[in-house]
GROMACS .gro file of C-alpha atoms in nm:
model
  168
    1MET     CA    1  -3.327   3.468   1.551
    2SER     CA    2  -3.066   3.219   1.659
    3GLY     CA    3  -2.742   3.351   1.806
    4VAL     CA    4  -2.526   3.199   1.534
    5GLY     CA    5  -2.745   3.328   1.252
    6LYS     CA    6  -2.753   3.677   1.399
    7LYS     CA    7  -2.377   3.679   1.442
    8VAL     CA    8  -2.321   3.562   1.082
    9ALA     CA    9  -2.557   3.827   0.948
   10ASP     CA   10  -2.391   4.100   1.159
   11VAL     CA   11  -2.040   4.000   1.047
   12ALA     CA   12  -2.147   3.988   0.682
   13PHE     CA   13  -2.311   4.329   0.710
   14LYS     CA   14  -2.002   4.484   0.873
   15ALA     CA   15  -1.774   4.321   0.616
   16SER     CA   16  -1.975   4.464   0.329
   17LYS     CA   17  -1.951   4.813   0.476
   18SER     CA   18  -1.576   4.796   0.533
   19ILE     CA   19  -1.484   4.685   0.180
   20ASP     CA   20  -1.378   4.970  -0.045
   21TRP     CA   21  -1.498   4.823  -0.374
   22ASP     CA   22  -1.448   5.146  -0.568
   23GLY     CA   23  -1.097   5.190  -0.434
   24MET     CA   24  -1.004   4.837  -0.532
   25ALA     CA   25  -1.165   4.877  -0.875
   26LYS     CA   26  -0.942   5.179  -0.945
   27MET     CA   27  -0.631   4.966  -0.893
   28ILE     CA   28  -0.726   4.707  -1.155
   29VAL     CA   29  -0.555   4.756  -1.489
   30THR     CA   30  -0.655   4.469  -1.719
   31ASP     CA   31  -0.997   4.395  -1.865
   32GLU     CA   32  -0.976   4.032  -1.754
   33ALA     CA   33  -0.906   4.141  -1.396
   34ARG     CA   34  -1.201   4.382  -1.412
   35LYS     CA   35  -1.429   4.097  -1.519
   36GLU     CA   36  -1.302   3.875  -1.238
   37PHE     CA   37  -1.338   4.157  -0.988
   38SER     CA   38  -1.692   4.223  -1.107
   39SER     CA   39  -1.775   3.853  -1.065
   40LEU     CA   40  -1.626   3.853  -0.716
   41ARG     CA   41  -1.824   4.159  -0.614
   42ARG     CA   42  -2.146   4.018  -0.755
   43ALA     CA   43  -2.093   3.684  -0.577
   44PHE     CA   44  -2.012   3.861  -0.250
   45GLU     CA   45  -2.326   4.073  -0.275
   46GLU     CA   46  -2.540   3.767  -0.352
   47VAL     CA   47  -2.406   3.579  -0.051
   48ASN     CA   48  -2.439   3.886   0.168
   49SER     CA   49  -2.798   3.939   0.053
   50THR     CA   50  -2.881   3.576   0.126
   51LEU     CA   51  -2.727   3.601   0.471
   52GLU     CA   52  -2.915   3.921   0.548
   53THR     CA   53  -3.252   3.786   0.440
   54LYS     CA   54  -3.212   3.435   0.577
   55PHE     CA   55  -3.060   3.511   0.915
   56SER     CA   56  -3.182   3.859   0.998
   57GLN     CA   57  -3.548   3.770   1.040
   58GLU     CA   58  -3.703   3.631   1.354
   59PRO     CA   59  -3.886   3.303   1.299
   60GLU     CA   60  -4.262   3.325   1.307
   61PRO     CA   61  -4.406   3.214   1.638
   62ILE     CA   62  -4.584   2.879   1.642
   63ASP     CA   63  -4.962   2.900   1.665
   64TRP     CA   64  -5.013   2.628   1.925
   65GLU     CA   65  -5.390   2.685   1.939
   66TYR     CA   66  -5.423   2.601   1.571
   67TYR     CA   67  -5.256   2.266   1.627
   68ARG     CA   68  -5.457   2.198   1.945
   69LYS     CA   69  -5.778   2.213   1.743
   70GLY     CA   70  -5.660   1.952   1.496
   71LEU     CA   71  -5.441   1.723   1.706
   72GLY     CA   72  -5.563   1.756   2.061
   73SER     CA   73  -5.417   1.943   2.350
   74ARG     CA   74  -5.222   1.658   2.511
   75ILE     CA   75  -4.990   1.591   2.217
   76VAL     CA   76  -4.953   1.963   2.133
   77ASP     CA   77  -4.871   2.044   2.497
   78SER     CA   78  -4.600   1.778   2.500
   79TYR     CA   79  -4.452   1.916   2.176
   80LYS     CA   80  -4.472   2.270   2.310
   81GLU     CA   81  -4.295   2.164   2.629
   82LEU     CA   82  -4.022   1.989   2.434
   83TYR     CA   83  -3.990   2.283   2.193
   84GLU     CA   84  -3.950   2.532   2.476
   85SER     CA   85  -3.696   2.312   2.653
   86VAL     CA   86  -3.460   2.314   2.355
   87GLU     CA   87  -3.162   2.535   2.418
   88ILE     CA   88  -2.950   2.639   2.126
   89PRO     CA   89  -2.587   2.668   2.237
   90LYS     CA   90  -2.419   3.003   2.198
   91PHE     CA   91  -2.159   3.030   1.926
   92VAL     CA   92  -1.808   3.038   2.066
   93ASP     CA   93  -1.551   3.161   1.819
   94LYS     CA   94  -1.238   2.952   1.866
   95THR     CA   95  -1.088   3.023   1.525
   96THR     CA   96  -1.047   3.401   1.535
   97PRO     CA   97  -0.823   3.409   1.845
   98GLU     CA   98  -0.604   3.143   1.688
   99TYR     CA   99  -0.554   3.327   1.359
  100LYS     CA  100  -0.574   3.689   1.479
  101PRO     CA  101  -0.200   3.713   1.568
  102LYS     CA  102  -0.104   3.563   1.232
  103PHE     CA  103  -0.337   3.805   1.054
  104ASP     CA  104  -0.192   4.099   1.249
  105GLU     CA  105   0.161   3.990   1.152
  106LEU     CA  106   0.055   3.975   0.789
  107LEU     CA  107  -0.092   4.325   0.817
  108VAL     CA  108   0.241   4.453   0.949
  109GLU     CA  109   0.423   4.282   0.661
  110LEU     CA  110   0.169   4.430   0.421
  111LYS     CA  111   0.230   4.782   0.554
  112GLU     CA  112   0.606   4.734   0.524
  113ALA     CA  113   0.571   4.602   0.169
  114GLU     CA  114   0.343   4.893   0.086
  115GLN     CA  115   0.601   5.143   0.212
  116GLU     CA  116   0.878   4.971   0.016
  117SER     CA  117   0.658   4.969  -0.290
  118LEU     CA  118   0.583   5.339  -0.255
  119LYS     CA  119   0.954   5.418  -0.218
  120GLU     CA  120   1.038   5.206  -0.523
  121SER     CA  121   0.755   5.367  -0.718
  122GLU     CA  122   0.883   5.712  -0.626
  123ARG     CA  123   1.237   5.615  -0.732
  124LEU     CA  124   1.109   5.479  -1.062
  125GLU     CA  125   0.904   5.794  -1.124
  126LYS     CA  126   1.218   6.003  -1.079
  127GLU     CA  127   1.411   5.773  -1.309
  128ILE     CA  128   1.139   5.798  -1.573
  129ALA     CA  129   1.144   6.176  -1.547
  130GLU     CA  130   1.522   6.176  -1.590
  131VAL     CA  131   1.501   5.949  -1.894
  132GLN     CA  132   1.228   6.166  -2.047
  133GLU     CA  133   1.439   6.474  -1.992
  134LEU     CA  134   1.744   6.299  -2.137
  135LYS     CA  135   1.539   6.185  -2.435
  136LYS     CA  136   1.437   6.545  -2.508
  137LYS     CA  137   1.791   6.678  -2.478
  138LEU     CA  138   1.971   6.388  -2.646
  139SER     CA  139   1.968   6.530  -2.998
  140THR     CA  140   2.135   6.856  -2.892
  141MET     CA  141   2.346   6.730  -2.599
  142THR     CA  142   2.723   6.739  -2.618
  143ALA     CA  143   2.952   6.469  -2.478
  144ASP     CA  144   3.067   6.709  -2.203
  145GLU     CA  145   2.706   6.769  -2.093
  146TYR     CA  146   2.639   6.393  -2.089
  147PHE     CA  147   2.957   6.317  -1.891
  148GLU     CA  148   2.866   6.594  -1.648
  149LYS     CA  149   2.553   6.397  -1.559
  150HIS     CA  150   2.736   6.060  -1.567
  151PRO     CA  151   3.087   6.111  -1.429
  152GLU     CA  152   3.139   5.735  -1.381
  153LEU     CA  153   3.122   5.685  -1.760
  154LYS     CA  154   3.371   5.966  -1.819
  155GLN     CA  155   3.604   5.801  -1.568
  156LYS     CA  156   3.564   5.465  -1.742
  157PHE     CA  157   3.642   5.610  -2.086
  158ASP     CA  158   3.937   5.810  -1.950
  159ASP     CA  159   4.076   5.493  -1.788
  160GLU     CA  160   4.040   5.298  -2.113
  161ILE     CA  161   4.217   5.570  -2.310
  162ARG     CA  162   4.489   5.601  -2.047
  163ASN     CA  163   4.543   5.220  -2.054
  164ASP     CA  164   4.544   5.222  -2.433
  165TYR     CA  165   4.238   4.995  -2.450
  166TRP     CA  166   4.031   5.079  -2.758
  167GLY     CA  167   3.772   4.798  -2.739
  168TYR     CA  168   3.933   4.548  -2.977
   0.00000   0.00000   0.00000
């Protein structure tokens, strides 16, 4: 197998193992997104399968004796010599080192955004719980109980009454 083909197949194999498809699928909420995600996964698996089958196999060795019988040994020997003299250059990855720092920066930003998102989510969960609790108690709650939870509103109303402002 050629060096480039082997490297491509290895990278594709590692990538397929590191993707948490089930974890990502759990985060999808709309049916349209599920369809798109399913299409993406199917396309990825097709490409990965093609890469594995196409690049993971060693090429069959050439049967030089078979060709010697039909063409003659002089021409086959010259082809064999030329074939064996071909050197396939090794793949040198120049792109990854260039983009690795940028990718690492994006990962840091992603982690920060994730933490902010988790904090905001936690805050919103608390707010939802408070609203649900308030909704349950609203029909039996007195003004004093409400103002106890929201002293800024009590202050506002007291200031309006004190300043003789009645809203009209």
